[in-house]
Tab-separated table of N, CA and C in Angstrom:
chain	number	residue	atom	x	y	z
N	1	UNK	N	-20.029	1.471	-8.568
N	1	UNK	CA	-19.716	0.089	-8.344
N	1	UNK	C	-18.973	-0.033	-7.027
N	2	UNK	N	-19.164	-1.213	-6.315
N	2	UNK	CA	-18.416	-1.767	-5.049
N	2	UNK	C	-17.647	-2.752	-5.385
N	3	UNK	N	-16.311	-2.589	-4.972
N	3	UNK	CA	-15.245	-3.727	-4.889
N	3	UNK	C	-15.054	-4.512	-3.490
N	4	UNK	N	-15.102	-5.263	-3.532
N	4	UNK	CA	-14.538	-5.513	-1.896
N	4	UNK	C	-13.558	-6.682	-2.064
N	5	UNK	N	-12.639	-5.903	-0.987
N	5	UNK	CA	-10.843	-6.322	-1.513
N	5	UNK	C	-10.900	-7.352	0.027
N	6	UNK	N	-10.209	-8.530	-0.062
N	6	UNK	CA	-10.462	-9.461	1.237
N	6	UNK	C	-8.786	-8.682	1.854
N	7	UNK	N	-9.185	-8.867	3.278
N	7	UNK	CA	-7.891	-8.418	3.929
N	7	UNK	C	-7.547	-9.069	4.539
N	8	UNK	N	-8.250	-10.263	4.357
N	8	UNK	CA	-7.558	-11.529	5.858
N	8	UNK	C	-6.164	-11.923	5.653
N	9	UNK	N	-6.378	-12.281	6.684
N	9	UNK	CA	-4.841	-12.221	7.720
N	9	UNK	C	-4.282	-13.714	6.431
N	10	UNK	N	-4.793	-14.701	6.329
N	10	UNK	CA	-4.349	-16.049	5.761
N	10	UNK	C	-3.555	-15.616	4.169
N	11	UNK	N	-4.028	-14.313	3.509
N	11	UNK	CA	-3.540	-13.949	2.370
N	11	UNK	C	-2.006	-13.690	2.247
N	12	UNK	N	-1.203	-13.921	1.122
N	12	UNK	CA	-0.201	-13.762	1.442
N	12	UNK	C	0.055	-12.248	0.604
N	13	UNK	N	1.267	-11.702	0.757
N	13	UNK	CA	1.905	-10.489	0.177
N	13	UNK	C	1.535	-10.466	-1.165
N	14	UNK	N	1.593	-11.475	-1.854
N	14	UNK	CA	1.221	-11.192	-2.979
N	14	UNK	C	0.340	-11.417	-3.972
N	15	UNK	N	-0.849	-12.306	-2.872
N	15	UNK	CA	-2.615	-12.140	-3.132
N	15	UNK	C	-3.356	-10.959	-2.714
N	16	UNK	N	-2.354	-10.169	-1.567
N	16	UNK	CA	-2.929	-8.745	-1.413
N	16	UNK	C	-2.344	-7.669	-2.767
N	17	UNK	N	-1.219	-8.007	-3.246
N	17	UNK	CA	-0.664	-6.862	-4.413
N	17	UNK	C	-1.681	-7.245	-5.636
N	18	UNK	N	-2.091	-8.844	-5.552
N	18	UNK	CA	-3.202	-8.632	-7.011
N	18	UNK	C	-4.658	-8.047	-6.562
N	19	UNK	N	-5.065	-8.446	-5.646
N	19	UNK	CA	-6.095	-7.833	-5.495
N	19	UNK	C	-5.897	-6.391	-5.596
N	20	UNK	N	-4.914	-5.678	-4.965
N	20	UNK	CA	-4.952	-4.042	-5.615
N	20	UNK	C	-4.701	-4.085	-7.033
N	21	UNK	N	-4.205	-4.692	-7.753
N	21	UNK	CA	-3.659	-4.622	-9.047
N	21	UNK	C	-5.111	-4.489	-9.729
N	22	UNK	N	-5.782	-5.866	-9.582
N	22	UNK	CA	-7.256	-5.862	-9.865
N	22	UNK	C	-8.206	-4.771	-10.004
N	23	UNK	N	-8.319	-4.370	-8.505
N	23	UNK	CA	-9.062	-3.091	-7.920
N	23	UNK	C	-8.733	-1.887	-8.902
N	24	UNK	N	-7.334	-1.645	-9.018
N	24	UNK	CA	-6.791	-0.229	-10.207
N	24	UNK	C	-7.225	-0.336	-11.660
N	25	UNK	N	-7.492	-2.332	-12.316
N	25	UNK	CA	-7.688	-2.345	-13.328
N	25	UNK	C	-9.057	-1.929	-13.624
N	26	UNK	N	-9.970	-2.024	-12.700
N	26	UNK	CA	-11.350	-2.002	-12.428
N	26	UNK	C	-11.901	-0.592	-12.412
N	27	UNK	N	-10.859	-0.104	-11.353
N	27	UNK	CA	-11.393	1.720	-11.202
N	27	UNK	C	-10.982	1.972	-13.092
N	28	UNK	N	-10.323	2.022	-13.833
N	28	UNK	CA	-9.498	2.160	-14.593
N	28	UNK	C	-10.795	2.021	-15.748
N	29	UNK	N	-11.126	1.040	-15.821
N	29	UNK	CA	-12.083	0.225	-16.677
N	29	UNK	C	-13.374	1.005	-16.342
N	30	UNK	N	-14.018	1.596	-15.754
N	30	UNK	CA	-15.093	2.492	-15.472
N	30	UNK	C	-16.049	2.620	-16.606
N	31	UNK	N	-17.197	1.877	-16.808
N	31	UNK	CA	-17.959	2.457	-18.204
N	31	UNK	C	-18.137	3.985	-18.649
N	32	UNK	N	-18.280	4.966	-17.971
N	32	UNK	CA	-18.253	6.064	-18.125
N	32	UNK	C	-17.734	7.241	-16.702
N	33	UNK	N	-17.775	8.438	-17.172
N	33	UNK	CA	-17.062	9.577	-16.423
N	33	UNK	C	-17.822	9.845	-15.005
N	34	UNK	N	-19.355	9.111	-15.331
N	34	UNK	CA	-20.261	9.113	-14.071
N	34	UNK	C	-20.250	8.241	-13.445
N	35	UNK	N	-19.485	7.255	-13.675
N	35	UNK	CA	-19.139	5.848	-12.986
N	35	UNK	C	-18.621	6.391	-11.467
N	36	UNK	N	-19.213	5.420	-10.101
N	36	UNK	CA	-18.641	5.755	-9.095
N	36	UNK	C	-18.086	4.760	-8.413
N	37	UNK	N	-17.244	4.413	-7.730
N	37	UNK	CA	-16.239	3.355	-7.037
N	37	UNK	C	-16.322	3.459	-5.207
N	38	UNK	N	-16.335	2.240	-5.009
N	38	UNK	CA	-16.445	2.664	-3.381
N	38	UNK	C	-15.697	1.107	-3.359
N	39	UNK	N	-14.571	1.657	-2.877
N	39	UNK	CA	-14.064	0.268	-2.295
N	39	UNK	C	-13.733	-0.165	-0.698
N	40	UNK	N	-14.028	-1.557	-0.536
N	40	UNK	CA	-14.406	-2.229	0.833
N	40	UNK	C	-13.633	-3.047	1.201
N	41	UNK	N	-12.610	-3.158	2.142
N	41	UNK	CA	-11.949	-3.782	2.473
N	41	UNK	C	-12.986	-5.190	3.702
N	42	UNK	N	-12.847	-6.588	3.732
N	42	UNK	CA	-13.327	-7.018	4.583
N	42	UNK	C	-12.150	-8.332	5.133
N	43	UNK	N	-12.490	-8.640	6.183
N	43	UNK	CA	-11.641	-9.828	7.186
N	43	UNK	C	-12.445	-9.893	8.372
N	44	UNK	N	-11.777	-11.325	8.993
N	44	UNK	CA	-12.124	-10.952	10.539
N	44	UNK	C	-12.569	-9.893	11.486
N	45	UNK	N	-13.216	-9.771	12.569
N	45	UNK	CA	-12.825	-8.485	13.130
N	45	UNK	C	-13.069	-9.176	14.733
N	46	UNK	N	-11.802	-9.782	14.737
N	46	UNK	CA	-11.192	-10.466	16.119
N	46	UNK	C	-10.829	-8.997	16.781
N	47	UNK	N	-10.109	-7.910	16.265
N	47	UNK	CA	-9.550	-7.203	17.465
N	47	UNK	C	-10.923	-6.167	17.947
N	48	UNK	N	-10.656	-6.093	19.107
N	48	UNK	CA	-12.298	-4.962	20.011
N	48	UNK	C	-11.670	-3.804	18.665
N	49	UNK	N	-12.970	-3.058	18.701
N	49	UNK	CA	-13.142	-1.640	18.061
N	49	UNK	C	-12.826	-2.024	16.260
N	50	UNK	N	-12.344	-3.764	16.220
N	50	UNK	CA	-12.250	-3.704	14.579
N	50	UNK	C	-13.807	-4.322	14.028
N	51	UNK	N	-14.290	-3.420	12.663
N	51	UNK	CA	-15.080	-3.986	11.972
N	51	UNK	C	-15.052	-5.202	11.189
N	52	UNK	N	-15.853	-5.953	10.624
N	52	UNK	CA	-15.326	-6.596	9.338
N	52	UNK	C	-15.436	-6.462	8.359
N	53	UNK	N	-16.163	-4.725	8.201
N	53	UNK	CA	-16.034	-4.612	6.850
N	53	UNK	C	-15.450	-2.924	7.251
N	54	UNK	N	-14.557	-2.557	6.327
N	54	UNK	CA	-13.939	-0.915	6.631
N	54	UNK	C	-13.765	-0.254	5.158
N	55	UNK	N	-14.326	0.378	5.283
N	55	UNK	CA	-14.582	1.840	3.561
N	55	UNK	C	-12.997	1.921	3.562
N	56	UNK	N	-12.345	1.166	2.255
N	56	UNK	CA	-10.903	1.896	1.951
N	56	UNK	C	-10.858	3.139	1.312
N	57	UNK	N	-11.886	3.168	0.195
N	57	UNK	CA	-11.714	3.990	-0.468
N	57	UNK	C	-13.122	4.478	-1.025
N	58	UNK	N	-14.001	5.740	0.176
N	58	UNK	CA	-14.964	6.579	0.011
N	58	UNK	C	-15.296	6.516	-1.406
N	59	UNK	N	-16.522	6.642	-1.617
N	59	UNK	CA	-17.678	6.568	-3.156
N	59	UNK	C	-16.769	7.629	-3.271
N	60	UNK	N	-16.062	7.589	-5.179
N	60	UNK	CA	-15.731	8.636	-5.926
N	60	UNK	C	-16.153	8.203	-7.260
N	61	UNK	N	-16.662	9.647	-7.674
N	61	UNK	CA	-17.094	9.990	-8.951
N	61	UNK	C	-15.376	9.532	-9.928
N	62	UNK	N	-16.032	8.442	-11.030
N	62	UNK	CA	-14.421	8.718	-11.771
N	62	UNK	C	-14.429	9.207	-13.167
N	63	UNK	N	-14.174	10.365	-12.404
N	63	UNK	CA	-14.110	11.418	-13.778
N	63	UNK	C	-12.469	11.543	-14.641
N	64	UNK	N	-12.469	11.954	-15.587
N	64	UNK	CA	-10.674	11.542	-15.852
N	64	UNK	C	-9.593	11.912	-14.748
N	65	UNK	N	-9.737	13.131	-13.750
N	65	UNK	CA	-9.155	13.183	-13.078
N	65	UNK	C	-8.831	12.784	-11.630
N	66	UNK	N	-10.194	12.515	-11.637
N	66	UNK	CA	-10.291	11.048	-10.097
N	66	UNK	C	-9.610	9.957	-10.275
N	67	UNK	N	-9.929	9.391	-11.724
N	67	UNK	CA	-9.252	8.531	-12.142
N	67	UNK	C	-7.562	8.295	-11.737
N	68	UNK	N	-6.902	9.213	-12.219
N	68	UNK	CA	-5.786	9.349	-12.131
N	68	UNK	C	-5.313	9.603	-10.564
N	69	UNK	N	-6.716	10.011	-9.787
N	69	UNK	CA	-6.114	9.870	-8.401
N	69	UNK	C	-6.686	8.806	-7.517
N	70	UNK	N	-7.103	8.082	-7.877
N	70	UNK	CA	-7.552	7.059	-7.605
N	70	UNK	C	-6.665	5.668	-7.237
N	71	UNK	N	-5.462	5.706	-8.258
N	71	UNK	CA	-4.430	4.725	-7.585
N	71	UNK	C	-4.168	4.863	-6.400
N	72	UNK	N	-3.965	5.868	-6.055
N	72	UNK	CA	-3.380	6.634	-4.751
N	72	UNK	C	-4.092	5.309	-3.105
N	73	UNK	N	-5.764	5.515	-3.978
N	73	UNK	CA	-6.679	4.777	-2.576
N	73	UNK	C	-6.188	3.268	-2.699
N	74	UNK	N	-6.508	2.920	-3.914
N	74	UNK	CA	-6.777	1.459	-4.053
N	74	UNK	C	-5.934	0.673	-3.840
N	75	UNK	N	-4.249	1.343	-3.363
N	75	UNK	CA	-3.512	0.572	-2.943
N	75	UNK	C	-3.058	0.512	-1.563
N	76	UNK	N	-4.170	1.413	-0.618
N	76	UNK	CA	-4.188	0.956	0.503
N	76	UNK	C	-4.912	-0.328	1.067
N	77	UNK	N	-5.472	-1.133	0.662
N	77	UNK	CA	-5.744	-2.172	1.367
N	77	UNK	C	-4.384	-3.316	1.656
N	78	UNK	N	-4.490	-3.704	2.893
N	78	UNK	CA	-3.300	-4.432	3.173
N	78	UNK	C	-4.020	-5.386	4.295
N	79	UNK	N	-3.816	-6.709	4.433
N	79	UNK	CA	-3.614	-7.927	5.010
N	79	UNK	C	-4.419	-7.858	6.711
N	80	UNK	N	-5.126	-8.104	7.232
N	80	UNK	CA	-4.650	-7.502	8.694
N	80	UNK	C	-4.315	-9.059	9.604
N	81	UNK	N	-4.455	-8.670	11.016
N	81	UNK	CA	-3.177	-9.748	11.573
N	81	UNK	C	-4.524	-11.390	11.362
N	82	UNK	N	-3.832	-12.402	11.343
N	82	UNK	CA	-4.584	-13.437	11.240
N	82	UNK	C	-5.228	-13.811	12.479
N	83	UNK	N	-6.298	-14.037	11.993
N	83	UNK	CA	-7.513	-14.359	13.127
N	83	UNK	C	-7.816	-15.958	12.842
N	84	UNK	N	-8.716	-16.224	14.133
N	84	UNK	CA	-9.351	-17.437	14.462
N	84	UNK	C	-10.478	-17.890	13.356
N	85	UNK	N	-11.057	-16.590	13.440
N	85	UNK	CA	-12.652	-16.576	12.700
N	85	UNK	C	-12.424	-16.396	11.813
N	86	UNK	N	-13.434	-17.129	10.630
N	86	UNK	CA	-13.778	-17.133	9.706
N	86	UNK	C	-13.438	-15.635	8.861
N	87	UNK	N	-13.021	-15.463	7.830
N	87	UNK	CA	-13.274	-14.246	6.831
N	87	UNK	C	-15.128	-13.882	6.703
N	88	UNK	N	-15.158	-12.485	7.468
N	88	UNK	CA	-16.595	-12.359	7.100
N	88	UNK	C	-17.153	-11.710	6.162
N	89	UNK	N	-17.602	-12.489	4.762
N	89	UNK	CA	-17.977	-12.372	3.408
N	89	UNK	C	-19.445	-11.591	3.856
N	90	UNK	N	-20.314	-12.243	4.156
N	90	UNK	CA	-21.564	-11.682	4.733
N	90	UNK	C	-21.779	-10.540	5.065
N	91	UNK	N	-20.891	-9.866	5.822
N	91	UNK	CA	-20.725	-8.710	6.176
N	91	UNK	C	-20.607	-7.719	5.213
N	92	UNK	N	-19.400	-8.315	4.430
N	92	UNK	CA	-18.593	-7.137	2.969
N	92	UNK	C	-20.300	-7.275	2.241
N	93	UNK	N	-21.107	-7.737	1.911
N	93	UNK	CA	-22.490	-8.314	1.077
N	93	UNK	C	-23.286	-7.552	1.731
N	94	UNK	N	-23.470	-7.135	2.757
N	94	UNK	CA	-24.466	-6.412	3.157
N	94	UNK	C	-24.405	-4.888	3.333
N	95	UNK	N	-23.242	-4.630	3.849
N	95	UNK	CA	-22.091	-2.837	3.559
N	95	UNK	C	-22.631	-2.887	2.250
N	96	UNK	N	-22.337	-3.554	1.157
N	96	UNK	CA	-21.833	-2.966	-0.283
N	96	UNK	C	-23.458	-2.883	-0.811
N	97	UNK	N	-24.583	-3.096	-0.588
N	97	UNK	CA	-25.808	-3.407	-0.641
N	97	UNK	C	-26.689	-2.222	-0.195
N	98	UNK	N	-25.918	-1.685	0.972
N	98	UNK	CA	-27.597	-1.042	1.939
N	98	UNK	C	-26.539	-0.238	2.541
């Protein structure tokens, strides 16, 4: 499964802590041990060299013990600086796809 966690800049501190909260309940919730997680951070990508969509957390197998290391990723997504442009949804939709 693909999550994609929004990182725009307009979110505040603590629409980014539920969305990880979310994301952990989700890895957590896994139908089975072969279940795999790839989570996607997306926003703007006003600054040169930024994407708008960036792999937080590489496809992992969640097996009971991924699991348990798995908090570790999902609470790196964080906010980035606020941009002009639009949040690009389109982008996170086509990464998580192909």
């Amino acid at each position: 499964m693909v999550v994609a966690v929004d990182e725009s800049g307009s979110l505040s501190d603590a629409d980014v802590e539920r969305e990880r909260d979310a994301t952990e309940r989700i890895a957590a919730g896994a139908i089975s041990s072969g279940s795999r997680l790839n989570v996607l951070g997306f926003a703007s990508a006003d600054d040169q060299g930024r994407r708008p969509v960036d792999e937080v957390c590489p496809t992992t197998r969640l097996d009971p013990v991924a699991r348990d290391r798995v908090g570790d990723c999902v609470r790196k997504p964080a906010r980035r600086a606020r941009a002009p442009a639009p949040t690009s949804r389109p982008s996170s939709s086509r990464r998580s796809t192909g």
